[in-house]
Short mmCIF file of C-alpha atoms in Angstrom, two decimals:
data_model
loop_
_atom_site.label_atom_id
_atom_site.label_comp_id
_atom_site.label_asym_id
_atom_site.label_seq_id
_atom_site.Cartn_x
_atom_site.Cartn_y
_atom_site.Cartn_z
CA MET Y 10 -0.02 0.03 0.04
CA THR Y 11 1.22 3.50 -0.59
CA ASP Y 12 0.21 6.41 1.60
CA THR Y 13 -0.24 8.70 -1.42
CA ALA Y 14 -3.05 6.49 -2.83
CA PRO Y 15 -6.22 8.51 -3.42
CA PHE Y 16 -8.24 6.81 -0.73
CA ALA Y 17 -9.30 7.56 2.83
CA PHE Y 18 -6.83 7.57 5.75
CA SER Y 19 -3.91 8.04 3.35
CA SER Y 20 -2.04 10.28 5.78
CA ARG Y 21 -0.42 9.06 9.04
CA ARG Y 22 -2.12 11.69 10.93
CA SER Y 23 -5.62 10.67 9.78
CA GLN Y 24 -4.74 7.13 10.67
CA ARG Y 25 -3.75 8.19 14.17
CA VAL Y 26 -6.94 10.20 14.70
CA ALA Y 27 -9.08 7.27 13.44
CA PHE Y 28 -7.44 4.81 15.75
CA ALA Y 29 -7.63 7.10 18.69
CA ALA Y 30 -11.32 7.60 18.11
CA ALA Y 31 -11.86 3.85 17.86
CA ALA Y 32 -9.77 3.11 20.91
CA GLY Y 33 -11.51 5.87 22.85
CA THR Y 34 -14.90 4.47 22.01
CA VAL Y 35 -14.02 0.92 22.94
CA ALA Y 36 -12.40 2.03 26.24
CA ILE Y 37 -15.38 4.12 27.17
CA PHE Y 38 -17.71 1.21 26.42
CA ARG Y 39 -15.62 -1.20 28.59
CA LEU Y 40 -15.31 1.43 31.32
CA VAL Y 41 -19.12 1.82 31.55
CA VAL Y 42 -19.63 -1.99 31.78
CA LEU Y 43 -16.89 -2.32 34.49
CA LEU Y 44 -18.51 0.44 36.45
CA THR Y 45 -21.73 -1.58 36.72
CA GLY Y 46 -22.58 -4.03 39.46
CA GLY Y 47 -22.07 -1.76 42.47
CA ALA Y 48 -18.67 -3.20 43.34
CA PRO Y 49 -15.18 -3.40 41.92
CA ALA Y 50 -14.82 -5.62 38.84
CA THR Y 51 -12.46 -8.50 38.07
CA ILE Y 52 -10.78 -11.20 40.09
CA ASP Y 53 -7.20 -10.38 39.65
CA ALA Y 54 -7.33 -6.57 40.46
CA GLY Y 55 -7.55 -7.25 44.13
CA ASN Y 56 -4.11 -8.95 43.84
CA TRP Y 57 -2.59 -6.06 41.99
CA ILE Y 58 -3.94 -3.58 44.59
CA ALA Y 59 -2.52 -5.69 47.44
CA PHE Y 60 0.91 -5.82 45.69
CA GLY Y 61 0.76 -2.03 45.12
CA GLN Y 62 0.01 -1.54 48.89
CA ALA Y 63 3.02 -3.74 49.76
CA LEU Y 64 5.19 -1.56 47.49
CA VAL Y 65 4.30 1.90 48.76
CA ALA Y 66 2.69 1.50 52.23
CA ASP Y 67 2.56 -0.74 55.27
CA SER Y 68 1.14 -4.09 54.35
CA SER Y 69 0.36 -7.39 55.95
CA ARG Y 70 1.31 -9.23 52.68
CA SER Y 71 4.47 -11.39 52.93
CA GLY Y 72 7.61 -9.98 51.44
CA GLU Y 73 8.08 -13.34 49.83
CA LEU Y 74 5.35 -12.47 47.38
CA VAL Y 75 6.59 -10.28 44.47
CA TYR Y 76 5.49 -9.17 41.08
CA PRO Y 77 6.69 -6.84 38.39
CA PRO Y 78 5.80 -3.45 39.70
CA LEU Y 79 4.15 -1.48 36.89
CA VAL Y 80 0.54 -2.74 37.05
CA PRO Y 81 0.36 -2.97 40.93
CA LEU Y 82 1.49 0.64 41.06
CA LEU Y 83 -0.88 1.75 38.46
CA THR Y 84 -3.83 -0.03 39.93
CA TYR Y 85 -3.13 0.99 43.46
CA GLY Y 86 -2.55 4.60 42.37
CA ALA Y 87 -5.85 4.57 40.40
CA THR Y 88 -7.90 3.07 43.29
CA THR Y 89 -6.27 5.52 45.77
CA ALA Y 90 -7.24 8.48 43.58
CA LEU Y 91 -10.58 7.34 42.33
CA GLY Y 92 -11.82 4.66 44.68
CA PHE Y 93 -11.84 1.02 44.26
CA GLN Y 94 -14.60 0.62 41.75
CA THR Y 95 -13.73 3.53 39.52
CA GLY Y 96 -9.89 2.93 39.71
CA VAL Y 97 -10.17 -0.70 38.74
CA ALA Y 98 -12.56 0.16 35.89
CA VAL Y 99 -10.31 2.92 34.53
CA THR Y 100 -7.25 0.66 34.74
CA GLY Y 101 -9.05 -2.24 33.03
CA ALA Y 102 -10.64 -0.01 30.21
CA LEU Y 103 -7.27 1.50 29.33
CA SER Y 104 -5.47 -1.72 29.53
CA SER Y 105 -7.93 -3.34 27.16
CA VAL Y 106 -6.86 -1.01 24.33
CA MET Y 107 -3.13 -1.53 24.77
CA PRO Y 108 -2.87 -4.61 22.43
CA GLY Y 109 -4.52 -2.58 19.67
CA ALA Y 110 -2.35 0.29 20.26
CA GLY Y 111 0.71 -2.01 20.15
CA VAL Y 112 -0.38 -3.50 16.79
CA PHE Y 113 -1.07 0.03 15.41
CA TRP Y 114 2.36 1.43 16.37
CA ALA Y 115 4.36 -1.65 15.45
CA LEU Y 116 2.74 -1.94 12.06
CA GLY Y 117 3.39 1.75 11.39
CA ARG Y 118 7.13 1.26 12.26
CA CYS Y 119 7.08 -1.70 9.80
CA GLN Y 120 5.92 0.61 6.96
CA ILE Y 121 2.40 -0.81 6.81
CA GLY Y 122 0.06 1.89 5.67
CA ARG Y 123 -3.67 2.51 6.30
CA VAL Y 124 -4.49 -1.21 6.45
CA ARG Y 125 -3.05 -1.19 9.86
CA LEU Y 126 -6.21 0.48 10.93
CA VAL Y 127 -8.06 -2.71 10.15
CA ALA Y 128 -5.78 -4.87 12.12
CA SER Y 129 -5.44 -2.57 15.15
CA ILE Y 130 -9.11 -1.74 15.42
CA LEU Y 131 -10.02 -5.41 15.14
CA MET Y 132 -7.54 -6.07 17.96
CA LEU Y 133 -9.50 -3.66 20.17
CA GLY Y 134 -12.48 -5.85 19.74
CA VAL Y 135 -11.12 -9.35 20.17
CA GLY Y 136 -13.21 -11.32 22.62
CA SER Y 137 -10.20 -12.65 24.46
CA VAL Y 138 -9.02 -9.13 25.10
CA GLY Y 139 -12.23 -8.36 26.74
CA GLU Y 140 -12.07 -11.57 28.69
CA ALA Y 141 -8.59 -10.71 30.00
CA ALA Y 142 -9.79 -7.31 30.98
CA ALA Y 143 -12.75 -8.86 32.71
CA TRP Y 144 -10.71 -11.18 34.92
CA GLY Y 145 -8.17 -8.46 35.61
CA GLY Y 146 -5.32 -9.60 33.34
CA PHE Y 147 -4.12 -6.05 33.05
CA PRO Y 148 -0.34 -7.03 32.98
CA GLN Y 149 -1.01 -9.50 30.19
CA LEU Y 150 -2.92 -6.83 28.02
CA ILE Y 151 -0.35 -4.06 28.69
CA GLY Y 152 2.51 -6.59 28.04
CA PHE Y 153 0.88 -7.73 24.73
CA GLY Y 154 0.58 -4.10 23.71
CA LEU Y 155 4.31 -3.42 24.49
CA LEU Y 156 5.61 -6.78 23.08
CA PRO Y 157 5.43 -6.03 19.29
CA VAL Y 158 6.56 -2.48 19.89
CA ALA Y 159 9.69 -3.82 21.77
CA VAL Y 160 10.46 -6.45 19.15
CA VAL Y 161 10.32 -3.92 16.24
CA ALA Y 162 12.28 -1.31 18.15
CA VAL Y 163 15.12 -3.74 18.99
CA ASP Y 164 15.14 -5.02 15.42
CA ARG Y 165 15.44 -1.50 14.03
CA TRP Y 166 18.08 -0.51 16.52
CA LEU Y 167 20.28 -3.57 15.91
CA SER Y 168 20.43 -2.59 12.23
CA LYS Y 169 22.32 0.60 13.16
CA PRO Y 170 23.24 0.05 16.89
CA SER Y 171 24.57 3.05 18.85
CA VAL Y 172 24.81 3.91 22.47
CA ARG Y 173 22.75 7.04 22.01
CA ALA Y 174 19.91 5.39 20.29
CA VAL Y 175 19.62 2.41 22.75
CA ILE Y 176 17.51 4.34 25.23
CA VAL Y 177 14.26 3.72 23.39
CA PRO Y 178 14.52 -0.03 22.78
CA SER Y 179 16.13 -0.71 26.18
CA CYS Y 180 13.23 1.23 27.86
CA LEU Y 181 10.69 -0.78 25.97
CA VAL Y 182 12.30 -4.10 27.02
CA PHE Y 183 12.35 -2.85 30.58
CA ALA Y 184 8.79 -1.87 30.35
CA VAL Y 185 7.71 -5.36 29.26
CA PHE Y 186 9.70 -6.91 32.20
CA ALA Y 187 8.29 -4.38 34.59
CA THR Y 188 4.75 -5.20 33.48
CA SER Y 189 4.42 -8.98 33.18
CA HIS Y 190 6.92 -11.93 33.71
CA PHE Y 191 4.33 -13.91 31.65
CA VAL Y 192 4.92 -11.72 28.67
CA ALA Y 193 8.59 -11.17 29.43
CA LEU Y 194 9.15 -14.83 28.83
CA ILE Y 195 8.07 -14.43 25.18
CA LEU Y 196 10.58 -11.60 24.86
CA VAL Y 197 13.33 -13.68 26.35
CA VAL Y 198 12.88 -16.16 23.48
CA ALA Y 199 12.18 -13.52 20.79
CA LEU Y 200 15.04 -11.15 21.30
CA PRO Y 201 17.86 -13.75 20.75
CA VAL Y 202 16.13 -14.70 17.37
CA VAL Y 203 16.23 -11.09 16.42
CA LEU Y 204 19.89 -10.69 17.42
CA ALA Y 205 20.77 -13.93 15.65
CA ARG Y 206 19.65 -12.45 12.31
CA HIS Y 207 21.72 -9.37 12.76
CA LEU Y 208 24.79 -11.50 13.79
CA LEU Y 209 24.44 -13.36 10.51
CA LEU Y 210 24.15 -10.17 8.60
CA ALA Y 211 27.36 -8.88 10.29
CA GLY Y 212 29.39 -11.38 8.21
CA THR Y 213 31.66 -14.20 9.18
CA ALA Y 214 34.31 -12.14 10.83
CA LEU Y 215 34.48 -12.54 14.70
CA LYS Y 216 35.16 -8.98 15.59
CA PRO Y 217 32.00 -7.37 14.12
CA ARG Y 218 29.90 -10.04 15.72
CA LEU Y 219 31.50 -9.52 19.21
CA ALA Y 220 31.00 -5.75 18.82
CA LEU Y 221 27.33 -6.19 18.00
CA MET Y 222 26.83 -8.49 20.91
CA ALA Y 223 28.51 -6.14 23.22
CA LYS Y 224 26.16 -3.34 22.09
CA ALA Y 225 23.17 -5.66 22.26
CA ALA Y 226 24.09 -6.21 25.98
CA LEU Y 227 23.19 -2.48 26.60
CA LEU Y 228 19.48 -3.46 26.09
CA VAL Y 229 19.34 -5.52 29.23
CA VAL Y 230 21.35 -3.14 31.57
CA PRO Y 231 18.12 -1.47 32.89
CA LEU Y 232 16.73 -4.95 33.79
CA LEU Y 233 19.31 -4.93 36.80
CA LEU Y 234 16.70 -2.80 38.58
CA LEU Y 235 14.30 -5.81 38.42
CA ALA Y 236 16.96 -8.44 39.29
CA SER Y 237 15.64 -9.00 42.86
CA THR Y 238 11.98 -9.41 41.65
CA TYR Y 239 12.99 -11.96 38.87
CA TRP Y 240 15.27 -13.84 41.18
CA LYS Y 241 12.28 -14.49 43.62
CA LEU Y 242 9.86 -15.15 40.73
CA ALA Y 243 12.28 -17.75 39.23
CA GLY Y 244 12.94 -19.41 42.51
CA ALA Y 245 9.19 -19.69 43.12
CA ALA Y 246 8.46 -21.00 39.61
CA PHE Y 247 11.23 -23.58 39.48
CA GLY Y 248 10.83 -24.63 43.04
CA ASP Y 249 7.12 -25.34 42.92
CA ASP Y 250 5.32 -28.10 41.08
CA ASN Y 251 2.39 -25.82 40.29
CA ALA Y 252 4.40 -23.51 38.25
CA PHE Y 253 4.35 -25.13 34.74
CA ALA Y 254 3.19 -28.55 33.77
CA GLU Y 255 0.29 -28.87 36.36
CA LEU Y 256 -0.83 -25.35 35.75
CA ASP Y 257 -2.87 -25.81 32.75
CA ASP Y 258 -1.52 -28.78 30.86
CA LEU Y 259 -1.66 -27.61 27.29
CA THR Y 260 -1.25 -30.61 25.01
CA TRP Y 261 -1.40 -31.54 21.38
CA GLY Y 262 -4.77 -33.13 22.10
CA ASN Y 263 -6.44 -29.97 23.58
CA VAL Y 264 -4.57 -27.18 21.87
CA LEU Y 265 -7.25 -26.69 19.21
CA ASP Y 266 -10.10 -26.66 21.65
CA ARG Y 267 -8.11 -24.02 23.78
CA LEU Y 268 -7.51 -21.95 20.64
CA GLU Y 269 -11.15 -22.09 19.69
CA HIS Y 270 -11.99 -20.53 23.05
CA VAL Y 271 -9.60 -17.64 22.37
CA TYR Y 272 -11.52 -16.58 19.28
CA ALA Y 273 -14.93 -17.91 20.30
CA GLU Y 274 -16.82 -14.91 19.15
CA TRP Y 275 -16.45 -15.67 15.40
CA PRO Y 276 -14.37 -18.86 14.78
CA LEU Y 277 -14.92 -18.77 11.00
CA LEU Y 278 -12.91 -15.63 10.51
CA TRP Y 279 -10.03 -16.81 12.78
CA ARG Y 280 -9.95 -20.21 11.13
CA LEU Y 281 -8.85 -18.32 7.99
CA LEU Y 282 -6.65 -15.70 9.61
CA VAL Y 283 -4.61 -18.04 11.91
CA PRO Y 284 -3.57 -20.41 9.13
CA LEU Y 285 -2.75 -17.42 6.87
CA SER Y 286 -0.54 -16.02 9.70
CA ALA Y 287 1.20 -19.32 10.10
CA ILE Y 288 2.24 -19.47 6.40
CA THR Y 289 3.09 -15.75 6.14
CA PRO Y 290 6.81 -16.21 7.12
CA PHE Y 291 7.18 -18.83 4.32
CA VAL Y 292 5.63 -16.67 1.53
CA LYS Y 293 7.97 -14.48 -0.65
CA TRP Y 294 6.96 -10.85 -0.04
CA ALA Y 295 8.02 -7.52 -1.39
CA PRO Y 296 11.11 -6.07 0.45
CA LYS Y 297 8.90 -3.35 2.03
CA HIS Y 298 7.07 -6.13 4.00
CA GLY Y 299 10.29 -7.48 5.52
CA ALA Y 300 10.05 -5.93 8.95
CA ALA Y 301 6.38 -6.99 9.43
CA VAL Y 302 7.16 -10.63 8.23
CA ARG Y 303 10.07 -10.75 10.64
CA LEU Y 304 7.80 -9.60 13.50
CA VAL Y 305 5.34 -12.39 12.65
CA ARG Y 306 8.08 -15.01 12.30
CA VAL Y 307 9.76 -14.04 15.69
CA LEU Y 308 6.37 -13.94 17.59
CA TRP Y 309 5.22 -17.28 16.21
CA PHE Y 310 8.60 -18.88 17.05
CA ALA Y 311 8.61 -17.48 20.61
CA LEU Y 312 4.94 -18.45 21.12
CA ILE Y 313 5.52 -22.02 20.16
CA VAL Y 314 8.54 -22.43 22.29
CA VAL Y 315 7.12 -20.86 25.28
CA SER Y 316 3.83 -22.72 25.02
CA ALA Y 317 5.68 -26.08 24.61
CA VAL Y 318 7.87 -25.42 27.61
CA THR Y 319 5.18 -24.07 30.05
CA ARG Y 320 2.09 -25.87 28.66
CA GLU Y 321 0.22 -22.69 29.66
CA SER Y 322 -2.78 -22.06 27.52
CA ARG Y 323 -2.97 -18.30 28.23
CA TYR Y 324 -0.09 -17.76 25.80
CA LEU Y 325 -2.64 -18.65 23.11
CA TYR Y 326 -4.22 -15.25 23.76
CA LEU Y 327 -1.29 -13.95 21.72
CA VAL Y 328 -2.47 -15.74 18.58
CA PRO Y 329 -5.00 -13.15 17.54
CA LEU Y 330 -2.41 -10.44 17.77
CA ILE Y 331 -0.05 -12.39 15.54
CA ALA Y 332 -2.84 -13.24 13.11
CA LEU Y 333 -3.84 -9.55 12.82
CA VAL Y 334 -0.26 -8.42 12.29
CA ALA Y 335 0.05 -11.01 9.43
CA SER Y 336 -3.39 -10.04 8.02
CA SER Y 337 -2.16 -6.46 7.54
CA ILE Y 338 0.47 -7.82 5.11
CA TRP Y 339 -1.92 -9.84 3.13
CA LEU Y 340 -4.42 -6.88 3.06
CA GLU Y 341 -1.77 -4.53 1.82
CA GLU Y 342 -0.84 -6.96 -0.98
CA LEU Y 343 -4.53 -7.31 -1.79
CA GLU Y 344 -4.89 -3.58 -2.06
CA ALA Y 345 -1.89 -3.43 -4.37
CA ARG Y 346 -3.24 -6.04 -6.56
CA THR Y 347 -6.67 -4.33 -6.86
CA TYR Y 348 -5.24 -0.92 -7.34
CA GLY Y 349 -5.52 -0.93 -11.14
CA MET Y 350 -9.01 -2.42 -11.09
CA SER Y 351 -12.23 -0.54 -11.48
CA ARG Y 352 -13.56 1.68 -8.66
CA ARG Y 353 -16.61 -0.70 -8.40
CA THR Y 354 -14.29 -3.83 -7.79
CA ARG Y 355 -12.23 -2.00 -5.31
CA GLY Y 356 -15.45 -0.92 -3.60
CA VAL Y 357 -16.65 -4.40 -3.33
CA VAL Y 358 -13.29 -5.55 -1.80
CA VAL Y 359 -13.35 -2.58 0.69
CA ALA Y 360 -17.03 -3.38 1.58
CA ALA Y 361 -16.24 -6.99 2.19
CA VAL Y 362 -13.36 -6.20 4.49
CA GLY Y 363 -15.41 -3.60 6.29
CA ILE Y 364 -18.34 -6.00 6.92
CA CYS Y 365 -15.98 -8.55 8.26
CA ALA Y 366 -14.45 -5.99 10.51
CA VAL Y 367 -17.70 -4.65 11.80
CA TRP Y 368 -19.11 -8.17 12.35
CA GLN Y 369 -15.95 -9.31 14.30
CA MET Y 370 -15.97 -6.04 16.38
CA THR Y 371 -19.68 -6.35 17.19
CA ALA Y 372 -19.36 -10.12 18.13
CA GLY Y 373 -16.13 -9.54 20.19
CA ILE Y 374 -17.23 -6.43 22.06
CA GLY Y 375 -20.74 -7.94 22.54
CA LEU Y 376 -19.33 -10.55 24.86
CA PHE Y 377 -18.04 -8.15 27.33
CA ASP Y 378 -20.99 -7.51 29.55
CA ASP Y 379 -21.30 -11.31 30.20
CA GLN Y 380 -17.50 -11.53 30.70
CA ARG Y 381 -17.60 -8.78 33.39
CA TYR Y 382 -20.19 -10.59 35.41
CA PHE Y 383 -18.73 -14.05 35.04
CA TYR Y 384 -15.38 -12.96 36.21
CA GLY Y 385 -16.67 -10.36 38.75
CA PRO Y 386 -17.24 -12.15 42.18
CA LEU Y 387 -17.72 -9.03 44.15
CA THR Y 388 -21.08 -7.44 44.85
CA ARG Y 389 -21.93 -4.30 46.93
CA ASP Y 390 -22.96 -6.45 49.98
CA LEU Y 391 -19.92 -8.79 49.68
CA THR Y 392 -17.61 -5.72 49.55
CA ALA Y 393 -19.29 -4.35 52.62
CA ALA Y 394 -18.71 -7.65 54.40
CA ILE Y 395 -15.02 -7.70 53.45
CA GLU Y 396 -14.58 -4.07 54.70
CA THR Y 397 -16.44 -5.05 57.98
CA ALA Y 398 -14.09 -7.88 58.53
CA GLY Y 399 -11.10 -5.72 57.82
CA ASP Y 400 -12.18 -3.15 60.39
CA ALA Y 401 -12.71 -5.88 63.00
CA THR Y 402 -9.43 -7.72 62.47
CA THR Y 403 -6.52 -7.02 64.72
CA ASP Y 404 -3.15 -6.05 63.04
CA GLY Y 405 -1.29 -9.32 62.46
CA ARG Y 406 -4.32 -11.51 62.46
CA ARG Y 407 -6.05 -13.04 59.48
CA ILE Y 408 -9.32 -12.97 57.68
CA ALA Y 409 -10.52 -16.30 56.23
CA VAL Y 410 -12.66 -16.66 53.17
CA PRO Y 411 -13.54 -19.63 50.90
CA SER Y 412 -13.03 -19.60 47.12
CA LEU Y 413 -15.82 -18.95 44.77
CA ASP Y 414 -15.71 -21.58 41.99
CA GLY Y 415 -12.04 -22.09 42.70
CA THR Y 416 -11.13 -18.37 42.37
CA PRO Y 417 -9.19 -16.68 45.08
CA VAL Y 418 -11.60 -13.98 46.48
CA GLY Y 419 -8.94 -13.64 49.23
CA TRP Y 420 -6.97 -11.24 47.01
CA TRP Y 421 -9.98 -8.81 47.29
CA VAL Y 422 -9.99 -9.46 51.13
CA GLU Y 423 -6.25 -8.36 51.33
CA ALA Y 424 -6.94 -5.29 49.10
CA LEU Y 425 -10.26 -4.20 50.85
CA GLY Y 426 -9.69 -5.53 54.23
CA GLU Y 427 -6.01 -4.60 54.38
CA SER Y 428 -5.30 -7.80 56.31
CA GLU Y 429 -3.60 -11.05 55.46
CA ALA Y 430 -6.04 -13.52 54.27
CA LEU Y 431 -6.37 -17.26 54.55
CA TYR Y 432 -8.21 -17.74 51.28
CA GLY Y 433 -9.43 -20.82 49.64
CA SER Y 434 -8.30 -21.19 46.06
CA SER Y 435 -7.58 -23.74 43.30
CA LEU Y 436 -3.83 -24.20 43.70
CA ARG Y 437 -3.43 -24.01 39.95
CA TRP Y 438 -3.43 -20.12 40.25
CA LEU Y 439 -0.71 -19.85 42.93
CA VAL Y 440 3.05 -19.94 42.70
CA PHE Y 441 4.64 -18.82 45.89
CA PRO Y 442 4.99 -21.22 48.87
CA ASP Y 443 3.45 -18.72 51.27
CA GLU Y 444 0.17 -18.35 49.35
CA ILE Y 445 0.05 -22.06 48.52
CA GLU Y 446 0.42 -22.89 52.18
CA ARG Y 447 -2.34 -20.51 53.21
CA ALA Y 448 -4.64 -21.69 50.41
CA THR Y 449 -4.04 -25.27 51.36
CA ALA Y 450 -5.02 -24.46 55.01
CA ALA Y 451 -8.06 -22.60 53.93
CA ASN Y 452 -9.14 -25.44 51.71
CA ARG Y 453 -8.91 -27.83 54.69
CA VAL Y 454 -11.30 -25.56 56.54
CA PHE Y 455 -13.78 -24.60 53.76
CA ARG Y 456 -14.78 -28.12 52.59
CA PRO Y 457 -18.25 -29.53 51.83
CA ASP Y 458 -19.08 -30.35 55.38
CA PHE Y 459 -18.24 -26.91 56.68
CA PRO Y 460 -18.80 -26.09 59.57
CA ALA Y 461 -17.27 -29.29 60.92
CA SER Y 462 -16.10 -30.30 64.34
CA ASP Y 463 -12.51 -29.23 63.63
CA SER Y 464 -13.31 -26.01 61.70
CA LEU Y 465 -12.94 -23.68 64.66
CA GLY Y 466 -9.73 -25.26 65.86
CA LEU Y 467 -8.14 -25.04 62.37
CA LEU Y 468 -9.08 -21.40 62.00
CA ARG Y 469 -7.66 -20.46 65.39
CA GLU Y 470 -4.40 -22.49 64.74
CA ALA Y 471 -3.96 -20.28 61.64
CA ASP Y 472 -4.35 -16.98 63.43
CA VAL Y 473 -7.71 -16.26 61.85
CA GLU Y 474 -9.79 -13.72 63.76
CA THR Y 475 -12.70 -13.14 61.39
CA ILE Y 476 -14.28 -15.03 58.60
CA VAL Y 477 -16.22 -13.94 55.47
CA LEU Y 478 -18.78 -16.54 54.19
CA PRO Y 479 -20.26 -15.49 50.79
CA ARG Y 480 -23.70 -16.83 50.25
CA THR Y 481 -22.63 -17.73 46.72
CA TRP Y 482 -20.19 -20.16 48.02
CA ARG Y 483 -21.25 -23.62 46.74
CA TRP Y 484 -21.30 -25.21 50.20
CA PHE Y 485 -22.70 -22.34 52.16
CA ASP Y 486 -25.51 -23.47 54.62
CA TYR Y 487 -26.94 -20.56 56.53
CA ASP Y 488 -28.72 -22.67 59.17
CA ALA Y 489 -25.56 -24.79 59.80
CA VAL Y 490 -23.41 -21.60 60.07
CA THR Y 491 -25.77 -19.88 62.60
CA ARG Y 492 -26.00 -22.96 64.64
CA TRP Y 493 -22.30 -23.34 64.56
CA ALA Y 494 -21.95 -19.64 65.62
CA TYR Y 495 -24.37 -20.00 68.45
CA GLU Y 496 -22.91 -23.31 69.77
CA ASN Y 497 -19.39 -21.81 69.87
CA GLU Y 498 -20.48 -18.33 71.10
CA LEU Y 499 -18.97 -16.60 68.02
CA GLU Y 500 -19.75 -13.03 67.49
CA THR Y 501 -21.86 -12.24 64.35
CA LEU Y 502 -20.42 -8.97 62.88
CA LEU Y 503 -22.61 -8.73 59.81
CA VAL Y 504 -25.38 -10.58 57.91
CA ASN Y 505 -26.55 -9.13 54.64
CA ALA Y 506 -27.99 -10.50 51.35
CA ASP Y 507 -24.59 -11.72 50.09
CA ALA Y 508 -22.38 -12.64 53.12
CA VAL Y 509 -22.09 -13.53 56.72
CA VAL Y 510 -19.18 -12.24 58.74
CA LEU Y 511 -18.13 -13.88 62.06
CA ARG Y 512 -15.48 -13.21 64.69
CA VAL Y 513 -14.03 -16.68 65.52
CA GLY Y 514 -11.63 -15.21 68.15
CA LEU Y 515 -7.94 -15.86 68.77
CA GLY Y 516 -8.15 -19.13 70.53
#
């Protein structure tokens, strides 16, 4: 495609305006949805807030638990300034447009013209992007936005490396690592592939290759600031059986089913785009498409390697991004081939692409309301119950709460109640020994026969002072709980439509 072609959005400025308008519209829509429900949305945002509290204020959270700091600081700052519900909604809405913004910027740097609007706007509406925003996967979304930008920036810098120009690519690499260790692992695999190509281009002499490698080392110097965080993350990941194979167990037998879930809003379109993206690196393209093709090739390679090693299906959420980057190459080639055709023929092609784009956007964004409530365990009354428990809990003591369908509501207990939680959870979501130990203890308490004869003793042994019992917990039995509280002289702190809060004492 040429930017001088007589067609809409030929100028870079008009493309930026169009994308900004689309991104703003999508962000506002998701913001409005996230603000509904009368309580903070998402599951994971409570975890980011608790991490943020630990970074900037006194916190009961163990120093053993660490996470890349960017998202915890952003979420904590937003909720401190705007309140829990609004702060989470704003962070989630803005995070959800980051993958699209990353595609838009990266394709622009790869000399892709106006068709990048199609790819980047479609990325805004991908259903799996909304799903990640709904569960609170803000690090993943921001990381996916930064990833293609960082890869392209490093590739461009390595073609003419200099100490002065290294600032931008090194900051982008740092930003990925400061955002998400999950996405950083993709970059760990991708960057050596990018470097290897430039080493081959440097010739066979040893000296130029060593010089290039020395300059490339400058890219990772800022990462020394995160060395402590990643040392602890690596220790937890490689020292715990939950970290990889048992987490999600992605296999050749289920990979297609997992992939179908990622683009469930309109499988027909993605069954075309994904195979096209897979063959893109093997097609002979015009030289101007070289940077975009390299980006597709590197991302596919890194995704396959990391998925094979970790067997973690969440990496498949990167597939739509790769497919849309590749689709922009095919679309630009299609436009070039139809350029000499009649206006009517070109109009039919544009209309077909436009209809597909609108259909995909409508289908993907239309899922967000259901996604928000599916992944939003908190209600107004449950939030009030958690805050009541937090006010009633002595410093250094714990609040206990069961999981809701395996999800760790305790992250919100730590954020809202500002106390360490003994929270039930499926162990698949946990990595650090401290949180696994606490979740294991909570799961022993909150079992189908709760309250049992040993429940009170187990709670007191674990330094639990108060418990929050959501009525939506699958094994909640109001009559059994009230009888247990009466027989053991436990103080009832709150009973409302969604929860019961009890003080179990200190033993």
